[in-house]
Coordinates of C-alpha atoms in Angstrom, one line a residue:
X1 CA -14.9 -6.4 38.1
X2 CA -11.4 -7.7 38.9
X3 CA -8.6 -7.6 36.4
X4 CA -8.7 -11.4 36.1
X5 CA -12.5 -11.4 35.5
X6 CA -12.1 -8.6 32.9
X7 CA -9.3 -10.5 31.2
X8 CA -11.5 -13.6 31.0
X9 CA -14.3 -11.8 29.4
X10 CA -11.9 -9.9 27.2
X11 CA -10.6 -13.2 25.9
X12 CA -14.1 -14.8 25.5
X13 CA -15.7 -11.9 23.7
X14 CA -12.6 -11.4 21.5
X15 CA -12.9 -14.9 20.2
X16 CA -16.6 -14.5 19.9
X17 CA -16.1 -11.6 17.5
X18 CA -13.6 -13.8 15.7
X19 CA -16.1 -16.5 15.4
X20 CA -18.9 -14.2 14.1
X21 CA -16.5 -12.8 11.4
X22 CA -15.2 -16.3 10.4
X23 CA -18.8 -17.7 10.0
X24 CA -19.8 -14.6 8.0
X25 CA -16.9 -14.8 5.6
X26 CA -17.1 -18.6 5.3
X27 CA -20.8 -18.4 4.3
X28 CA -20.0 -15.7 1.7
X29 CA -16.6 -16.7 0.5
X30 CA -16.0 -16.9 -3.3
X31 CA -16.4 -20.6 -4.4
X32 CA -13.6 -20.4 -6.9
X33 CA -11.3 -17.9 -8.6
X34 CA -12.4 -14.2 -8.9
X35 CA -11.1 -11.4 -11.0
X36 CA -7.7 -9.7 -11.4
X37 CA -4.7 -11.2 -9.5
X38 CA -6.6 -13.8 -7.6
X39 CA -6.1 -16.5 -10.2
X40 CA -2.4 -15.9 -10.3
X41 CA -2.1 -16.0 -6.5
X42 CA -4.1 -19.2 -6.3
X43 CA -1.9 -21.0 -8.9
X44 CA 1.5 -19.6 -7.7
X45 CA 0.7 -20.3 -4.1
X46 CA -0.6 -23.8 -4.4
X47 CA 2.4 -24.8 -6.5
X48 CA 4.9 -22.4 -4.8
X49 CA 5.8 -20.6 -8.1
X50 CA 7.1 -17.1 -8.7
X51 CA 4.4 -14.5 -9.3
X52 CA 4.6 -10.8 -10.3
X53 CA 6.9 -8.3 -8.6
X54 CA 7.3 -7.3 -5.8
X55 CA 6.2 -10.8 -4.7
X56 CA 4.4 -12.2 -1.7
X57 CA 6.4 -15.2 -0.6
X58 CA 5.0 -15.6 2.9
X59 CA 1.4 -15.3 1.5
X60 CA 2.3 -18.0 -1.0
X61 CA 3.8 -20.3 1.5
X62 CA 0.7 -20.0 3.8
X63 CA -1.5 -20.5 0.7
X64 CA 0.4 -23.7 -0.1
X65 CA -0.4 -24.9 3.4
X66 CA -4.1 -24.2 3.0
X67 CA -4.2 -25.9 -0.4
X68 CA -2.7 -29.1 1.1
X69 CA -6.1 -29.8 2.6
X70 CA -7.9 -30.1 -0.8
X71 CA -9.0 -33.5 -1.8
X72 CA -9.7 -32.4 -5.3
X73 CA -8.0 -29.7 -7.5
X74 CA -11.3 -27.9 -7.8
X75 CA -11.2 -27.2 -4.1
X76 CA -7.9 -25.3 -4.1
X77 CA -9.5 -22.0 -5.1
X78 CA -12.1 -22.2 -2.3
X79 CA -9.4 -23.1 0.3
X80 CA -7.2 -20.2 -0.8
X81 CA -10.1 -17.9 -0.5
X82 CA -10.7 -19.3 2.9
X83 CA -7.2 -18.2 3.9
X84 CA -8.3 -14.6 3.4
X85 CA -11.4 -15.3 5.4
X86 CA -9.4 -16.7 8.3
X87 CA -6.9 -13.8 8.1
X88 CA -9.8 -11.3 8.2
X89 CA -11.3 -13.0 11.2
X90 CA -8.0 -12.7 13.0
X91 CA -8.0 -9.0 12.1
X92 CA -11.3 -8.6 13.9
X93 CA -9.9 -10.5 16.9
X94 CA -6.9 -8.2 17.3
X95 CA -9.1 -5.1 16.6
X96 CA -11.3 -6.1 19.5
X97 CA -8.3 -6.4 21.8
X98 CA -6.8 -3.2 20.6
X99 CA -10.1 -1.3 21.3
X100 CA -10.2 -2.7 24.9
X101 CA -6.6 -1.6 25.5
X102 CA -7.4 1.9 24.2
X103 CA -10.6 2.3 26.2
X104 CA -8.8 1.2 29.4
X105 CA -6.8 4.4 29.2
X106 CA -9.9 6.4 29.8
X107 CA -10.4 5.0 33.3
X108 CA -6.6 4.8 34.0
X109 CA -4.5 1.8 34.9
X110 CA -6.3 0.8 38.1
X111 CA -6.2 -2.7 39.4
X112 CA -10.0 -2.9 39.7
X113 CA -12.5 -2.0 37.0
X114 CA -16.1 -1.5 38.0
X115 CA -18.7 -3.7 36.6
X116 CA -20.2 -0.8 34.6
X117 CA -16.8 0.3 33.3
X118 CA -16.0 -3.3 32.2
X119 CA -19.3 -3.7 30.5
X120 CA -18.9 -0.4 28.7
X121 CA -15.4 -1.2 27.5
X122 CA -16.2 -4.8 26.3
X123 CA -19.5 -3.7 24.8
X124 CA -17.8 -0.9 22.9
X125 CA -15.1 -3.2 21.6
X126 CA -17.6 -5.7 20.5
X127 CA -19.7 -3.1 18.6
X128 CA -16.6 -1.5 17.0
X129 CA -15.0 -4.8 15.9
X130 CA -18.3 -6.3 14.6
X131 CA -19.1 -3.0 12.8
X132 CA -15.8 -3.2 10.9
X133 CA -16.5 -6.9 10.2
X134 CA -19.4 -5.9 7.9
X135 CA -17.8 -2.9 6.2
X136 CA -17.9 -2.9 2.4
X137 CA -14.2 -2.8 1.5
X138 CA -13.0 -5.1 4.3
X139 CA -15.7 -7.8 3.6
X140 CA -14.9 -7.6 -0.1
X141 CA -11.3 -8.5 0.5
X142 CA -12.1 -11.1 3.1
X143 CA -13.7 -13.5 0.7
X144 CA -11.1 -13.7 -2.2
X145 CA -7.5 -14.6 -2.7
X146 CA -5.8 -11.3 -2.5
X147 CA -3.0 -10.1 -0.3
X148 CA -5.0 -7.3 1.3
X149 CA -6.8 -9.4 3.8
X150 CA -3.6 -10.8 5.2
X151 CA -1.9 -7.5 5.0
X152 CA -4.7 -5.9 7.1
X153 CA -4.3 -8.7 9.6
X154 CA -0.6 -7.8 9.9
X155 CA -1.5 -4.2 10.5
X156 CA -4.0 -5.2 13.2
X157 CA -1.4 -7.4 14.9
X158 CA 1.3 -4.7 14.7
X159 CA -1.0 -2.1 16.2
X160 CA -2.1 -4.4 19.0
X161 CA 1.6 -5.2 19.8
X162 CA 2.3 -1.5 19.8
X163 CA -0.4 -1.0 22.5
X164 CA 1.1 -3.9 24.5
X165 CA 4.5 -2.3 24.2
X166 CA 3.1 1.0 25.5
X167 CA 1.6 -0.9 28.4
X168 CA 4.9 -2.5 29.4
X169 CA 7.3 0.2 28.1
X170 CA 8.6 1.1 31.6
X171 CA 9.1 -2.5 32.7
X172 CA 12.5 -4.3 32.5
X173 CA 11.5 -6.6 29.7
X174 CA 9.0 -4.3 28.0
X175 CA 11.0 -4.0 24.8
X176 CA 10.3 -7.6 24.0
X177 CA 7.1 -6.3 22.3
X178 CA 9.2 -3.9 20.2
X179 CA 11.4 -6.8 19.0
X180 CA 8.3 -8.9 18.2
X181 CA 6.9 -5.9 16.2
X182 CA 10.2 -5.8 14.3
X183 CA 9.8 -9.5 13.4
X184 CA 6.2 -8.8 12.1
X185 CA 7.6 -5.9 10.1
X186 CA 10.0 -8.3 8.4
X187 CA 7.2 -10.7 7.8
X188 CA 5.0 -8.0 6.2
X189 CA 7.5 -7.8 3.3
X190 CA 6.4 -11.3 2.4
X191 CA 2.8 -10.3 2.1
X192 CA 2.3 -6.6 1.1
X193 CA 4.2 -3.5 1.9
X194 CA 1.1 -1.8 3.2
X195 CA 1.8 -3.6 6.5
X196 CA 4.6 -1.1 7.1
X197 CA 2.1 1.8 7.3
X198 CA 1.5 0.9 11.0
X199 CA 5.0 2.0 11.9
X200 CA 4.2 5.7 12.1
X201 CA 1.2 4.9 14.4
X202 CA 3.4 2.8 16.7
X203 CA 6.0 5.6 16.7
X204 CA 3.4 8.1 17.8
X205 CA 2.3 5.7 20.6
X206 CA 5.8 6.0 21.9
X207 CA 5.8 9.8 21.5
X208 CA 2.5 10.3 23.5
X209 CA 3.7 7.8 26.2
X210 CA 6.9 9.6 26.9
X211 CA 6.1 13.3 26.1
X212 CA 3.3 14.5 28.4
X213 CA 3.6 18.0 27.1
X214 CA 2.7 18.1 23.4
X215 CA 3.6 21.2 21.4
X216 CA 3.3 21.9 17.8
X217 CA 7.1 21.7 17.4
X218 CA 7.7 18.4 19.1
X219 CA 4.6 16.9 17.4
X220 CA 6.0 17.8 14.0
X221 CA 9.4 16.5 14.9
X222 CA 7.8 13.2 16.0
X223 CA 5.9 12.8 12.7
X224 CA 9.1 13.5 10.8
X225 CA 11.0 10.9 12.8
X226 CA 8.4 8.1 12.5
X227 CA 8.1 8.7 8.7
X228 CA 11.9 8.6 8.5
X229 CA 11.9 5.2 10.3
X230 CA 9.3 4.0 7.8
X231 CA 11.4 5.2 4.8
X232 CA 14.6 3.7 6.4
X233 CA 13.1 0.2 6.6
X234 CA 11.3 0.3 3.2
X235 CA 13.8 2.3 1.1
X236 CA 17.1 1.7 2.8
X237 CA 17.2 -1.4 4.9
X238 CA 15.5 -4.0 2.7
X239 CA 16.9 -2.9 -0.7
X240 CA 20.4 -2.5 0.7
X241 CA 20.4 -5.9 2.2
X242 CA 19.6 -7.2 -1.3
X243 CA 22.3 -5.0 -2.8
X244 CA 24.8 -6.4 -0.2
X245 CA 24.0 -9.9 -1.2
X246 CA 24.1 -9.0 -4.9
X247 CA 27.5 -7.3 -4.6
X248 CA 29.1 -10.2 -2.7
X249 CA 27.5 -12.8 -5.0
X250 CA 29.0 -11.1 -8.1
X251 CA 32.4 -10.5 -6.4
X252 CA 32.9 -14.1 -5.1
X253 CA 31.7 -15.6 -8.4
X254 CA 33.4 -13.3 -10.9
X255 CA 36.5 -12.2 -9.0
X256 CA 37.3 -15.2 -6.8
X257 CA 35.9 -17.9 -9.1
X258 CA 33.6 -19.6 -6.7
X259 CA 30.4 -21.4 -7.8
X260 CA 27.1 -19.7 -8.4
X261 CA 25.2 -18.7 -5.1
X262 CA 28.4 -19.1 -3.0
X263 CA 28.7 -15.4 -2.6
X264 CA 25.2 -15.2 -1.3
X265 CA 25.9 -18.0 1.3
X266 CA 29.1 -16.1 2.4
X267 CA 27.1 -12.9 2.6
X268 CA 24.6 -14.6 4.9
X269 CA 27.3 -16.1 7.1
X270 CA 28.9 -12.7 7.5
X271 CA 25.6 -11.0 8.3
X272 CA 24.8 -13.6 11.0
X273 CA 28.3 -13.1 12.4
X274 CA 27.9 -9.3 12.5
X275 CA 24.7 -9.6 14.4
X276 CA 26.1 -12.1 16.8
X277 CA 29.1 -10.0 17.7
X278 CA 27.0 -6.8 17.7
X279 CA 24.5 -8.3 20.2
X280 CA 27.3 -9.8 22.3
X281 CA 29.3 -6.5 22.5
X282 CA 26.3 -4.3 23.3
X283 CA 25.2 -6.8 26.0
X284 CA 28.6 -6.9 27.6
X285 CA 29.0 -3.2 27.6
X286 CA 25.5 -2.6 29.0
X287 CA 24.4 -0.6 26.0
X288 CA 20.7 -1.3 26.5
X289 CA 19.2 0.9 23.8
X290 CA 21.8 0.0 21.2
X291 CA 21.3 -3.7 22.0
X292 CA 17.6 -3.3 21.5
X293 CA 18.2 -1.6 18.1
X294 CA 20.5 -4.4 17.0
X295 CA 18.0 -7.0 18.0
X296 CA 15.2 -5.1 16.2
X297 CA 17.3 -5.0 13.0
X298 CA 18.1 -8.7 13.3
X299 CA 14.5 -9.7 13.7
X300 CA 13.4 -7.5 10.8
X301 CA 15.9 -9.4 8.6
X302 CA 14.7 -12.8 10.1
X303 CA 11.2 -11.9 9.1
X304 CA 12.4 -10.7 5.7
X305 CA 14.0 -14.1 5.1
X306 CA 10.7 -15.4 3.7
X307 CA 12.0 -13.9 0.5
X308 CA 14.5 -16.8 0.2
X309 CA 11.6 -18.8 -1.2
X310 CA 11.7 -16.7 -4.4
X311 CA 15.3 -17.5 -5.6
X312 CA 14.9 -21.1 -4.3
X313 CA 11.8 -21.7 -6.4
X314 CA 13.2 -19.7 -9.4
X315 CA 16.2 -22.0 -9.4
X316 CA 13.9 -24.9 -9.5
X317 CA 12.6 -23.7 -12.9
X318 CA 9.0 -23.7 -12.0
X319 CA 6.4 -23.2 -14.7
X320 CA 5.4 -19.7 -13.6
X321 CA 8.7 -17.9 -13.0
X322 CA 8.1 -14.2 -13.5
X323 CA 11.3 -12.1 -13.9
X324 CA 13.3 -15.2 -12.8
X325 CA 14.7 -13.9 -9.5
X326 CA 17.2 -16.8 -9.3
X327 CA 20.1 -14.8 -8.0
X328 CA 20.7 -11.9 -5.6
X329 CA 21.0 -9.4 -8.5
X330 CA 17.7 -10.5 -10.1
X331 CA 16.0 -10.5 -6.7
X332 CA 17.1 -6.9 -6.2
X333 CA 15.6 -6.0 -9.6
X334 CA 12.4 -7.9 -8.6
X335 CA 12.1 -6.0 -5.3
X336 CA 12.7 -2.6 -7.0
X337 CA 10.1 -3.2 -9.6
X338 CA 12.6 -2.5 -12.4
X339 CA 10.3 -3.9 -15.0
X340 CA 7.7 -1.2 -14.4
X341 CA 7.8 2.5 -15.4
X342 CA 9.4 4.8 -12.9
X343 CA 7.1 6.9 -10.8
X344 CA 7.9 10.3 -9.4
X345 CA 6.6 11.2 -5.9
X346 CA 8.0 14.7 -5.3
X347 CA 9.5 15.9 -8.6
X348 CA 9.2 14.6 -12.1
X349 CA 7.5 14.9 -15.5
X350 CA 3.9 15.6 -16.2
X351 CA 1.7 14.0 -18.9
X352 CA 2.4 17.0 -21.2
X353 CA 5.9 15.5 -21.6
X354 CA 4.4 13.2 -24.2
X355 CA 3.8 16.2 -26.5
X356 CA 7.2 17.8 -26.0
X357 CA 9.7 15.2 -27.3
X358 CA 12.9 14.3 -25.5
X359 CA 15.0 16.5 -23.3
X360 CA 17.2 18.8 -25.3
X361 CA 20.3 18.4 -23.1
X362 CA 20.0 14.7 -22.0
X363 CA 17.6 12.9 -24.3
X364 CA 18.6 9.4 -23.0
X365 CA 19.8 8.0 -19.7
X366 CA 21.4 4.8 -18.6
X367 CA 19.4 2.0 -17.2
X368 CA 20.6 -0.7 -14.8
X369 CA 22.8 -3.4 -16.5
X370 CA 21.3 -6.8 -17.0
X371 CA 23.3 -9.7 -15.5
X372 CA 22.8 -13.3 -16.4
X373 CA 24.6 -16.5 -15.5
X374 CA 27.1 -17.8 -18.1
X375 CA 27.4 -21.5 -17.2
X376 CA 30.3 -22.1 -19.6
X377 CA 32.4 -19.2 -18.1
X378 CA 31.1 -19.9 -14.6
X379 CA 30.4 -16.2 -13.9
X380 CA 27.9 -13.5 -14.2
X381 CA 28.1 -11.6 -17.5
X382 CA 26.4 -8.3 -18.5
X383 CA 24.2 -9.3 -21.5
X384 CA 23.1 -5.7 -21.9
X385 CA 24.6 -2.7 -20.3
X386 CA 21.6 -0.5 -21.2
X387 CA 23.7 2.5 -22.0
X388 CA 21.5 5.4 -23.1
X389 CA 18.7 2.9 -23.2
X390 CA 15.9 4.9 -21.6
X391 CA 14.2 8.0 -22.9
X392 CA 14.7 10.9 -20.5
X393 CA 11.7 13.1 -19.7
X394 CA 11.8 16.7 -20.9
X395 CA 12.9 18.9 -18.0
X396 CA 10.7 21.8 -19.3
X397 CA 7.7 19.7 -18.4
X398 CA 8.9 18.6 -14.9
X399 CA 7.5 20.1 -11.7
X400 CA 7.1 19.4 -8.0
X401 CA 4.2 17.1 -7.0
X402 CA 3.5 15.8 -10.5
X403 CA 0.2 14.1 -9.8
X404 CA -0.8 14.0 -13.5
X405 CA 2.0 12.1 -15.2
X406 CA 0.6 9.2 -17.1
X407 CA 0.3 9.7 -20.9
X408 CA -2.4 7.0 -21.0
X409 CA -4.9 9.3 -19.1
X410 CA -4.3 12.6 -20.8
X411 CA -7.9 13.3 -21.7
X412 CA -9.0 12.4 -18.1
X413 CA -6.5 14.9 -16.7
X414 CA -7.9 17.6 -18.9
X415 CA -11.1 17.4 -16.9
X416 CA -9.1 19.2 -14.2
X417 CA -6.7 21.3 -16.2
X418 CA -9.2 22.3 -18.9
X419 CA -8.0 22.5 -22.5
X420 CA -4.2 22.9 -22.5
X421 CA -2.9 26.1 -24.0
X422 CA -0.3 25.8 -26.7
X423 CA 1.4 27.9 -29.4
X424 CA 3.3 27.4 -32.6
X425 CA 7.1 26.9 -32.3
X426 CA 9.0 29.9 -33.6
X427 CA 10.3 28.1 -36.7
X428 CA 6.7 27.5 -37.9
X429 CA 5.2 30.9 -37.2
X430 CA 5.2 31.8 -40.9
X431 CA 3.3 28.8 -42.1
X432 CA -0.3 30.1 -42.6
X433 CA -1.8 26.7 -43.0
X434 CA -0.6 25.6 -39.6
X435 CA -1.7 28.9 -38.0
X436 CA -5.2 28.5 -39.5
X437 CA -5.5 24.9 -38.2
X438 CA -4.4 25.9 -34.7
X439 CA -6.8 28.9 -34.7
X440 CA -9.7 26.7 -35.7
X441 CA -8.9 24.1 -33.1
X442 CA -8.6 26.7 -30.3
X443 CA -11.9 28.2 -31.4
X444 CA -13.7 24.8 -31.3
X445 CA -12.3 24.1 -27.9
X446 CA -13.4 27.5 -26.6
X447 CA -17.0 26.9 -27.9
X448 CA -17.1 23.4 -26.3
X449 CA -17.3 21.8 -29.8
X450 CA -14.3 19.5 -29.1
X451 CA -14.1 16.8 -26.5
X452 CA -10.9 16.1 -24.5
X453 CA -10.1 12.9 -26.4
X454 CA -10.2 14.7 -29.8
X455 CA -8.2 17.6 -28.3
X456 CA -5.6 15.1 -27.0
X457 CA -5.3 13.4 -30.4
X458 CA -4.8 16.8 -32.1
X459 CA -2.0 17.7 -29.7
X460 CA -0.3 14.3 -30.4
X461 CA -0.7 14.7 -34.1
X462 CA 0.8 18.2 -34.2
X463 CA 3.3 17.7 -31.3
X464 CA 6.3 18.5 -33.5
X465 CA 5.0 21.9 -34.5
X466 CA 3.7 23.2 -31.2
X467 CA 4.8 24.0 -27.6
X468 CA 2.2 22.8 -25.1
X469 CA 2.0 24.5 -21.7
X470 CA 2.4 22.2 -18.8
X471 CA -0.3 22.0 -16.0
X472 CA 0.2 24.4 -13.1
X473 CA 1.0 23.3 -9.6
X474 CA -2.6 24.4 -8.7
X475 CA -4.0 22.0 -11.3
X476 CA -2.0 19.2 -9.8
X477 CA -3.1 19.9 -6.3
X478 CA -6.7 20.2 -7.5
X479 CA -6.4 16.8 -9.1
X480 CA -4.9 15.4 -5.9
X481 CA -7.7 16.7 -3.7
X482 CA -10.6 16.2 -6.0
X483 CA -9.8 12.9 -7.7
X484 CA -7.0 11.0 -5.9
X485 CA -8.3 11.9 -2.4
X486 CA -11.9 12.9 -3.1
X487 CA -13.0 10.2 -5.6
X488 CA -10.5 7.4 -5.1
X489 CA -10.2 7.6 -1.3
X490 CA -13.1 9.4 0.2
X491 CA -15.6 7.6 -2.0
X492 CA -14.2 4.2 -0.8
X493 CA -14.3 5.4 2.8
X494 CA -17.9 6.6 2.5
X495 CA -19.0 3.3 0.9
X496 CA -18.3 1.7 4.3
X497 CA -19.9 4.3 6.6
X498 CA -22.5 6.1 4.6
X499 CA -23.8 3.9 1.8
X500 CA -23.0 2.7 -1.7
X501 CA -24.9 3.4 -4.9
X502 CA -24.2 0.0 -6.7
X503 CA -21.6 -2.6 -7.3
X504 CA -20.3 -1.0 -10.6
X505 CA -16.8 0.3 -10.1
X506 CA -17.6 3.6 -11.8
X507 CA -15.4 5.8 -14.0
X508 CA -16.2 9.3 -12.6
X509 CA -19.7 8.8 -13.9
X510 CA -23.2 8.0 -12.5
X511 CA -22.1 4.6 -11.1
X512 CA -20.1 3.5 -8.1
X513 CA -20.6 6.6 -6.0
X514 CA -21.4 6.9 -2.3
X515 CA -24.9 7.7 -1.3
X516 CA -26.6 8.2 2.1
X517 CA -30.3 7.7 1.5
X518 CA -31.0 11.4 2.3
X519 CA -32.3 12.7 -1.0
X520 CA -31.3 16.4 -0.8
X521 CA -27.7 15.4 0.1
X522 CA -27.5 12.7 -2.5
X523 CA -28.9 15.0 -5.2
X524 CA -26.4 17.7 -4.3
X525 CA -23.6 15.2 -4.2
X526 CA -24.4 13.4 -7.5
X527 CA -26.0 16.2 -9.4
X528 CA -28.9 13.9 -10.2
X529 CA -32.5 13.7 -8.9
X530 CA -33.1 10.6 -6.8
X531 CA -36.7 10.4 -7.9
X532 CA -37.8 8.1 -10.7
X533 CA -34.6 6.2 -10.8
X534 CA -34.3 3.3 -13.3
X535 CA -35.1 -0.2 -12.1
X536 CA -31.5 -1.4 -12.5
X537 CA -30.4 1.2 -10.0
X538 CA -33.3 0.7 -7.5
X539 CA -33.0 -3.1 -7.6
X540 CA -29.2 -3.3 -7.4
X541 CA -28.4 -5.7 -4.6
X542 CA -25.2 -3.8 -3.7
X543 CA -27.1 -0.6 -3.0
X544 CA -26.9 0.3 0.7
X545 CA -27.9 3.4 2.5
X546 CA -26.9 4.1 6.1
X547 CA -28.1 7.7 6.5
X548 CA -24.7 8.7 7.8
X549 CA -25.4 6.9 11.1
X550 CA -22.2 4.8 11.2
X551 CA -20.1 7.8 10.3
X552 CA -21.8 10.0 12.9
X553 CA -21.4 7.4 15.6
X554 CA -17.7 6.9 14.7
X555 CA -17.1 10.7 14.9
X556 CA -18.8 10.9 18.2
X557 CA -16.7 8.1 19.5
X558 CA -13.5 9.7 18.2
X559 CA -14.3 13.1 19.8
X560 CA -15.3 11.4 23.1
X561 CA -12.2 9.3 23.2
X562 CA -10.0 12.3 22.4
X563 CA -11.5 14.5 25.1
X564 CA -11.4 11.7 27.7
X565 CA -7.8 10.7 27.1
X566 CA -6.8 14.4 27.2
X567 CA -8.5 14.8 30.6
X568 CA -6.8 11.6 31.8
X569 CA -3.3 12.8 30.8

């Protein structure tokens, strides 16, 4: 099989997989609005209004395009759902092409592929892409108006482009793929930030391409570098661009006296000029790598420019205008999710903070000042400086890796920590009545006569008299492994490749779990006999059992590919 013949069949079968996926999702697409954010996305997209932070402007603009084809308002919901169906079908298309690119590495980069090799590669890609087409989670997102279908498409496109870059990396114009990847990265900000998660994978493609000898040390360094690139784009580049526009907007309006939004226009002109001279200088000096880096940054920002829709529509005073991001400062607050409670990834408070009161040394901290336009003065004014406006967490209840932090779920956390230990504060040690109440409560808990909800309510009621012990690091790690990874991730994963009990979400109970169809394993996993199940469980249409076959086949493929590529290198 020649390269041209392989390329022809690669194109034909790729679009065939796309067509199968599109027909499947079209036949099963939601006819109208579904639960959660779908209704908001349908309305804000069809009318180009401003939804909840951190926004999805590119998704909304594409949604507005799809809704144009409705001949009746009742069709808008279906057409918006079809946008997810089309996006998901494109995901399958790029997945097919990515698989063929990966499998070609097993036989090397020869000009001629034998007929058997070509059939094996194309057949494997078809099976793999179509298998993913019918997976539980992906199919679910493919038929409703949510950002995840389009975000998955962006991830598939980025990974495919990463493989094309690897293929042409040593060619004179090979970095064109990297620049295109940068543009897609910028576009991903307009859909969902999960698209950025492909960046580490693309970085590791570069690492394995250029470092033939892989050691533990350089592999760890490579992982640190690719994560640093991801954090740079997500946490430094995008928010600091908005901070730059915000600072110049306030400066030129408040200090120079120019009209509203003029500072943002000047900031845009200066940014374009900086990139123009940066590209020109690096090209004239022959600084190839620096020139590529400047171009990549420029294309990330060009893709990110879809966010201009938000202040444009906010200034139009649309009906739905959440957070009113009508200026650069408000847009920065919109991006940073300032309306939501702060979350702590590596160090911060635990849920026991709710029983402890405010921090003794710093009970309150400053929040970000609130700017608004004063049309009479023609400047931005601080309507609230938010000095000492936010309650600070109690430092005694802070720790590293605070996985259990939400006060709303205290009783659920105690399933992992057990009953929290506590003692009377020294100033109340002599009060016999309190001592008796506490002794009685501890006794009931020890005997299992008190559920976690009642125990939590007791701790809240007597919080001023007691000192509650915070969960240990071990308890937090146990919660991370057993619930966040085991239940919330592994369960979803197993739905797709092992089987699903029913279509009830489940709350760590007898619903919504993964099952395999192999009774001994399911009984061990669920702690329930699989004989004589009630009819509502047996007849649930969402119940699927795959007997571990897709998972086993996937693992066999993974090990086979790993061994073959290792031998080829």
